[in-house]
XYZ file of C-alpha atoms in Angstrom:
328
model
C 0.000 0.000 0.000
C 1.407 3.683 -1.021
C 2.279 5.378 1.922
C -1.053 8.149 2.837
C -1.924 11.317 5.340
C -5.323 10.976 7.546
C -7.133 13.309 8.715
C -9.873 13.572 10.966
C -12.586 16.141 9.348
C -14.577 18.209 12.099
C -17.313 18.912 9.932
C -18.358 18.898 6.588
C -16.887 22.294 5.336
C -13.554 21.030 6.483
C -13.759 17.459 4.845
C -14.272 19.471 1.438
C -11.887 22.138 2.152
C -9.064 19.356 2.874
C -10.103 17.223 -0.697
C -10.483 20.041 -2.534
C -7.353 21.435 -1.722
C -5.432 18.569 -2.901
C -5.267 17.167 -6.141
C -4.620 13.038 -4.557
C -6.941 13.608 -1.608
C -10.297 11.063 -0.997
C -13.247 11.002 1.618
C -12.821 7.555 3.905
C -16.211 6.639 4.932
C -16.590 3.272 5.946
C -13.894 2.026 3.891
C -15.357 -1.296 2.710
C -14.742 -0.164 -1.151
C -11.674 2.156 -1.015
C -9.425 0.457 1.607
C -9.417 -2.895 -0.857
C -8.783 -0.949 -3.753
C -5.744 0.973 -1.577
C -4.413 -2.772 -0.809
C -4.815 -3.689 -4.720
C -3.066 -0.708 -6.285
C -6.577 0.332 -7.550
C -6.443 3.019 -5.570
C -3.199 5.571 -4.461
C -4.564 8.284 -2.235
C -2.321 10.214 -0.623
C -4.762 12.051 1.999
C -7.346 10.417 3.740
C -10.147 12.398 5.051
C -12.296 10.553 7.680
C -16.045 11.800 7.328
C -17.254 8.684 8.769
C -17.741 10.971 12.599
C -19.310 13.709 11.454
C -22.689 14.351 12.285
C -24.582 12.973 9.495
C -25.515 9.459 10.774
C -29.210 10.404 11.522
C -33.009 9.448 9.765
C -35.114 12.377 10.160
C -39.034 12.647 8.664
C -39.001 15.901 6.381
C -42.777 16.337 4.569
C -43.960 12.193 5.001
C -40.567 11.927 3.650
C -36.968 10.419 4.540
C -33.429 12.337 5.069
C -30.844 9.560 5.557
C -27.606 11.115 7.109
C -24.806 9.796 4.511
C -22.549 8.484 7.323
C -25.914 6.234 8.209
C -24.876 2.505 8.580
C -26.583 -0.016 6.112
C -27.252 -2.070 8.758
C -29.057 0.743 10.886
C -30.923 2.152 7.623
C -32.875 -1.659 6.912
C -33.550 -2.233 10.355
C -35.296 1.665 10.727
C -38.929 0.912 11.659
C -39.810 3.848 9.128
C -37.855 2.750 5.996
C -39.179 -0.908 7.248
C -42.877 0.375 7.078
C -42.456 3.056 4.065
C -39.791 1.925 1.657
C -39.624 -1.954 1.910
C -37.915 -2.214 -0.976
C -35.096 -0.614 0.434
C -34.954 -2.513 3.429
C -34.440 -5.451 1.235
C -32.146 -4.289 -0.957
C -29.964 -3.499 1.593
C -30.148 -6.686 3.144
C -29.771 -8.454 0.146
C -26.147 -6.649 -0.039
C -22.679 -7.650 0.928
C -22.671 -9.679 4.433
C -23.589 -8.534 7.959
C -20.234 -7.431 9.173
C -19.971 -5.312 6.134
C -23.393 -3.929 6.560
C -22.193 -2.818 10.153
C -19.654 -0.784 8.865
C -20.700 0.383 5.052
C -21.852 3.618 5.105
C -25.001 5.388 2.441
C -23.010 7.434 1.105
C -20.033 4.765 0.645
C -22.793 2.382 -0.749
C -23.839 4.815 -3.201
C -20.602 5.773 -4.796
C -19.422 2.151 -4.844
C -16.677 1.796 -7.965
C -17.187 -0.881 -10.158
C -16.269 -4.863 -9.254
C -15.415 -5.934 -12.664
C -12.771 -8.314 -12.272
C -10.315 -6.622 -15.143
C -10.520 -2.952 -13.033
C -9.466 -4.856 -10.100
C -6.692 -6.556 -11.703
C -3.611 -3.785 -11.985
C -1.694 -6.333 -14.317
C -4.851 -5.957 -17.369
C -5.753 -2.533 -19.367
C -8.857 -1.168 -17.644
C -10.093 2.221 -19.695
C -11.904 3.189 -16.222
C -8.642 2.513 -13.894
C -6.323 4.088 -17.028
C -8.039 6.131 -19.697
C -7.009 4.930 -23.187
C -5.449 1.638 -22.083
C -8.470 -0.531 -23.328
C -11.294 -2.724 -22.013
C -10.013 -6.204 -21.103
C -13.436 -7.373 -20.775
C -14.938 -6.728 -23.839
C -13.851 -10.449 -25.688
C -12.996 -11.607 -22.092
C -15.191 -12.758 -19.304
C -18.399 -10.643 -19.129
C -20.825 -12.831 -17.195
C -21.556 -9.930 -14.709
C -21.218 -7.408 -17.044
C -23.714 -4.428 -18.906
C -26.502 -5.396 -21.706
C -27.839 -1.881 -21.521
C -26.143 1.776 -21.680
C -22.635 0.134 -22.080
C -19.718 1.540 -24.734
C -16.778 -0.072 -26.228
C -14.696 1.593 -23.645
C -16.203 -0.045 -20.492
C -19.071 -2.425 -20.231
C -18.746 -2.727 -16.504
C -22.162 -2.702 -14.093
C -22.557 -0.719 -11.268
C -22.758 -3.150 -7.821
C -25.016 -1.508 -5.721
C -28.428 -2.951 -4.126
C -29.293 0.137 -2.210
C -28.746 2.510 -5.471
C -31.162 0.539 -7.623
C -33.983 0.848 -5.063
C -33.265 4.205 -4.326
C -33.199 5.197 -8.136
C -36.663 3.917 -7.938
C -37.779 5.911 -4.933
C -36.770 8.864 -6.488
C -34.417 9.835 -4.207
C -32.709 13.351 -3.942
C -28.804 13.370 -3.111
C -27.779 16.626 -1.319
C -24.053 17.552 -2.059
C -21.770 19.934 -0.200
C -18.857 21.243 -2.192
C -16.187 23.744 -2.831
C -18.674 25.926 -4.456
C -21.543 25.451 -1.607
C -24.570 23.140 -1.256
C -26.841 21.389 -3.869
C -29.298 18.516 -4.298
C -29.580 16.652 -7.922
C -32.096 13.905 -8.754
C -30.012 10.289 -7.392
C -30.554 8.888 -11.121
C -28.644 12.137 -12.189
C -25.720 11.327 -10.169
C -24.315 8.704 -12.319
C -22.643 8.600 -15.714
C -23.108 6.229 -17.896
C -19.476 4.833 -19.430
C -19.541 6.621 -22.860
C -15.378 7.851 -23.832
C -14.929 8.624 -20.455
C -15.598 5.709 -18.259
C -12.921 6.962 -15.009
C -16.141 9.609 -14.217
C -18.278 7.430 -12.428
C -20.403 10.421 -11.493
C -20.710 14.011 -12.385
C -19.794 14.887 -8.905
C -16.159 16.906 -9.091
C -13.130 16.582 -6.806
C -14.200 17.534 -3.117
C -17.994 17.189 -3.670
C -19.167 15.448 -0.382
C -22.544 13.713 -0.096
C -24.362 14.349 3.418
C -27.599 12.758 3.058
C -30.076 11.449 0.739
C -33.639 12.672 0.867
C -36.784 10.158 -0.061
C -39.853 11.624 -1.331
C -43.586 11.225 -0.062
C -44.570 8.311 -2.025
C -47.222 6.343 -0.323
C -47.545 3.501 -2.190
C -43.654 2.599 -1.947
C -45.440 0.445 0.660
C -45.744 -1.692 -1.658
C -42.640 -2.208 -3.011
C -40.362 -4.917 -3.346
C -36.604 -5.640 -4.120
C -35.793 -8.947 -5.908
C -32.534 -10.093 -6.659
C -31.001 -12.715 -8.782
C -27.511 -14.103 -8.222
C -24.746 -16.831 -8.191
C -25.025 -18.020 -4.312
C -27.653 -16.460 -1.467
C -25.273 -14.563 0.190
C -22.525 -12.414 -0.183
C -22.558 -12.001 -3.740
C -23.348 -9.422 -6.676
C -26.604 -9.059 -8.599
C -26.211 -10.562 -12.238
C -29.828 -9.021 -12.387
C -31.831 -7.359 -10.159
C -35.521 -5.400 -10.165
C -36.710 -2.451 -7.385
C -40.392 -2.108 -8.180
C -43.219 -0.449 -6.668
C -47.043 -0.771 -7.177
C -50.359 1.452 -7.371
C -53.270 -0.134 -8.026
C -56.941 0.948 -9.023
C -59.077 -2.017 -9.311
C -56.934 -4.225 -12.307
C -55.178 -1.529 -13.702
C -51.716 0.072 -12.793
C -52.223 3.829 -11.564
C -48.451 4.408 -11.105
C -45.543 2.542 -10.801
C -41.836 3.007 -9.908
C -38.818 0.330 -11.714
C -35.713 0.483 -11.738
C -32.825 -2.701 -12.420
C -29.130 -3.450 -11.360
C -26.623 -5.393 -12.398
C -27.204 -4.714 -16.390
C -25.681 -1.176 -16.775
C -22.820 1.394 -15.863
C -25.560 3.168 -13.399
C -28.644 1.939 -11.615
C -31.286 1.581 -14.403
C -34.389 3.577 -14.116
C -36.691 0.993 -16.462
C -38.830 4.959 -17.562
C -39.863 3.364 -20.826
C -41.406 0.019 -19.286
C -43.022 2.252 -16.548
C -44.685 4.309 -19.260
C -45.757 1.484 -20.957
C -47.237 0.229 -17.769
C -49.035 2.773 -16.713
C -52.777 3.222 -17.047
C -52.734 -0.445 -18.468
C -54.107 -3.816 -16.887
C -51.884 -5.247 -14.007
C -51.188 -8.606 -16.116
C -48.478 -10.800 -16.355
C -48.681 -10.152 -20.331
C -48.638 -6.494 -20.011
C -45.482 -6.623 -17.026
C -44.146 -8.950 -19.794
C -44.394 -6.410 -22.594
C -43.736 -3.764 -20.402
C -40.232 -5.426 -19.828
C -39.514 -6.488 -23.387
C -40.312 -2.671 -24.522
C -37.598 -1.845 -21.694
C -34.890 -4.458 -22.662
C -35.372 -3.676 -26.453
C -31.981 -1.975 -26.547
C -30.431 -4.304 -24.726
C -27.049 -5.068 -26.551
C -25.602 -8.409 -24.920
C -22.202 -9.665 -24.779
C -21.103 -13.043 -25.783
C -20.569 -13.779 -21.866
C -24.161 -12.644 -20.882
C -26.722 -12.727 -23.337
C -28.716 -14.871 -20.611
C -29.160 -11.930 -18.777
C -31.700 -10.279 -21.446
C -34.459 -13.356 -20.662
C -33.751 -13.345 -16.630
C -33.973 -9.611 -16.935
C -37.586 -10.089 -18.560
C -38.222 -12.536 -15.965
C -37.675 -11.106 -12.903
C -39.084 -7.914 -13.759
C -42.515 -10.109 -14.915
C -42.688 -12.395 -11.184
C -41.547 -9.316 -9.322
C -44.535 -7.039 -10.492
C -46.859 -10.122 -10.369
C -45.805 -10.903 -6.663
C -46.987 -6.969 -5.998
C -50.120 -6.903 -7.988
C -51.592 -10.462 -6.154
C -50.207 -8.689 -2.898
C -52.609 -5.512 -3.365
C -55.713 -7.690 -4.638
């Protein structure tokens, strides 16, 4: 491991002012995501700036909504009686990530700005376009089982790991950013980039942007919501596909609906175009079907994952049927 500075931030302006100021610098949250890629070579910061003390580790109600602190624990955000009752699928979603020990320590924040696990970016000895820009994608013609069908380039095809980011995206959620420049708030599915020529930029944050919370909206039939994910083993493992839905009925037919997917793109995949199609139509399992295949139409598999288009489809169709015979 390169040799690095810490620092202890005493509040937020400070933890910007410090990264900001210095050109190698990075937030330390948690540290479940950075620290390995520090002990891999992934990763060469040469200031540390601990955030994970500062006052931002609190759920607060604001208008029948959520703000979640971003130095909140996983493990303390699923087991909140209020995300429990209002956002299920976030509950599960967060359960349904990493193990319990990392859950302890993992921080919102952390979760959401999660780099990639593609084998090749974690490998310093293979060209990785996102780890060195212009040095080529060693998965495209390699191993792309986990890797992107939608939104991908041919300079990364990579898939964003988080659980809590897809439901989130779903939700709606609102990220609120501190930086060099002041505060701000941008739409959650705005944060993220998708590859394109520039696959390093994960987000459009800039160097020294700090997330402090993340705000959910009203959204009372999130109730109903689920999070269903499909993967190698039951624990301890990344999505190769997974669905965040929620449901509002009237009578048979879908009044609104929220959808987003994971493990199939750069970002957290808002499904807009299979929510459109869904809306204000019958709450079948032929309509969630078409609904899906309208979604997945651009779906450009590799020669790794091509599977993934059908348990897509699939998982999006018994999700949305397991919510529609829940509110009959």
């Amino acid at each position: 491991m390169i040799p690095f500075e810490y620092l202890r931030a005493g509040d937020p302006a400070e933890a910007v002012a410090a990264v900001a100021g210095r050109p190698g610098a990075a937030f330390l949250g948690g540290g479940t995501n950075l620290v390995d890629h520090m002990k891999l070579g992934v990763a060469g910061p040469d200031l540390l700036v601990d955030v994970s003390r500062l006052p931002l580790d609190r759920v607060e109600e604001i208008a029948g909504g959520l703000r979640i602190g971003a130095a909140v624990r996983n493990s303390d955000l699923a087991a909140h009686p209020l995300v429990r009752e209002r956002y299920p699928v976030l509950a599960r979603a967060l359960l349904s990530g990493a193990s319990g020990q990392l859950r302890n320590v993992a921080t919102t924040a952390g979760n959401l700005l999660q780099r990639t696990r593609c084998p090749y970016f974690q490998d310093v000895t293979t060209p990785c376009n996102k780890r060195v820009p212009g040095s080529g994608c060693s998965a495209v013609g390699g191993y792309t089982r986990y890797h992107a069908i939608l939104g991908a380039s041919e300079h990364c095809v990579a898939t964003h790991p988080s659980d809590m980011a897809v439901a989130m995206v779903a939700l709606d959620a609102v990220v609120a950013v501190l930086g060099p420049g002041g505060a701000r708030t941008l739409p959650l599915a705005e944060l993220y980039r998708l590859p394109g020529d520039a696959p390093q930029r994960d987000t459009v944050l800039e160097h020294g942007d700090l997330i402090t919370a993340v705000e959910l909206p009203h959204l009372p039939f999130a109730r109903r919501s689920a999070y269903r994910k499909v993967r190698d083993r039951a624990s301890f493992s990344f999505a190769l596909v997974s669905v965040a839905a929620a449901l509002d009925l009237d009578g048979g037919l879908v009044r609104d609906v929220r959808l987003a997917l994971g493990g199939v793109a750069h970002k957290p995949w808002r499904a807009a175009r299979a929510e459109a199609e869904l809306r204000g139509g019958p709450a079948t399992e032929d309509a969630f079907r078409r609904a899906a295949e309208a979604e997945l139409a651009a779906a450009r598999p590799l020669p790794g994952n091509a599977f993934k288009v059908a348990m897509t489809r699939n998982a999006v169709v018994a999700t949305l049927r397991a919510l529609a015979e829940e509110g009959r």
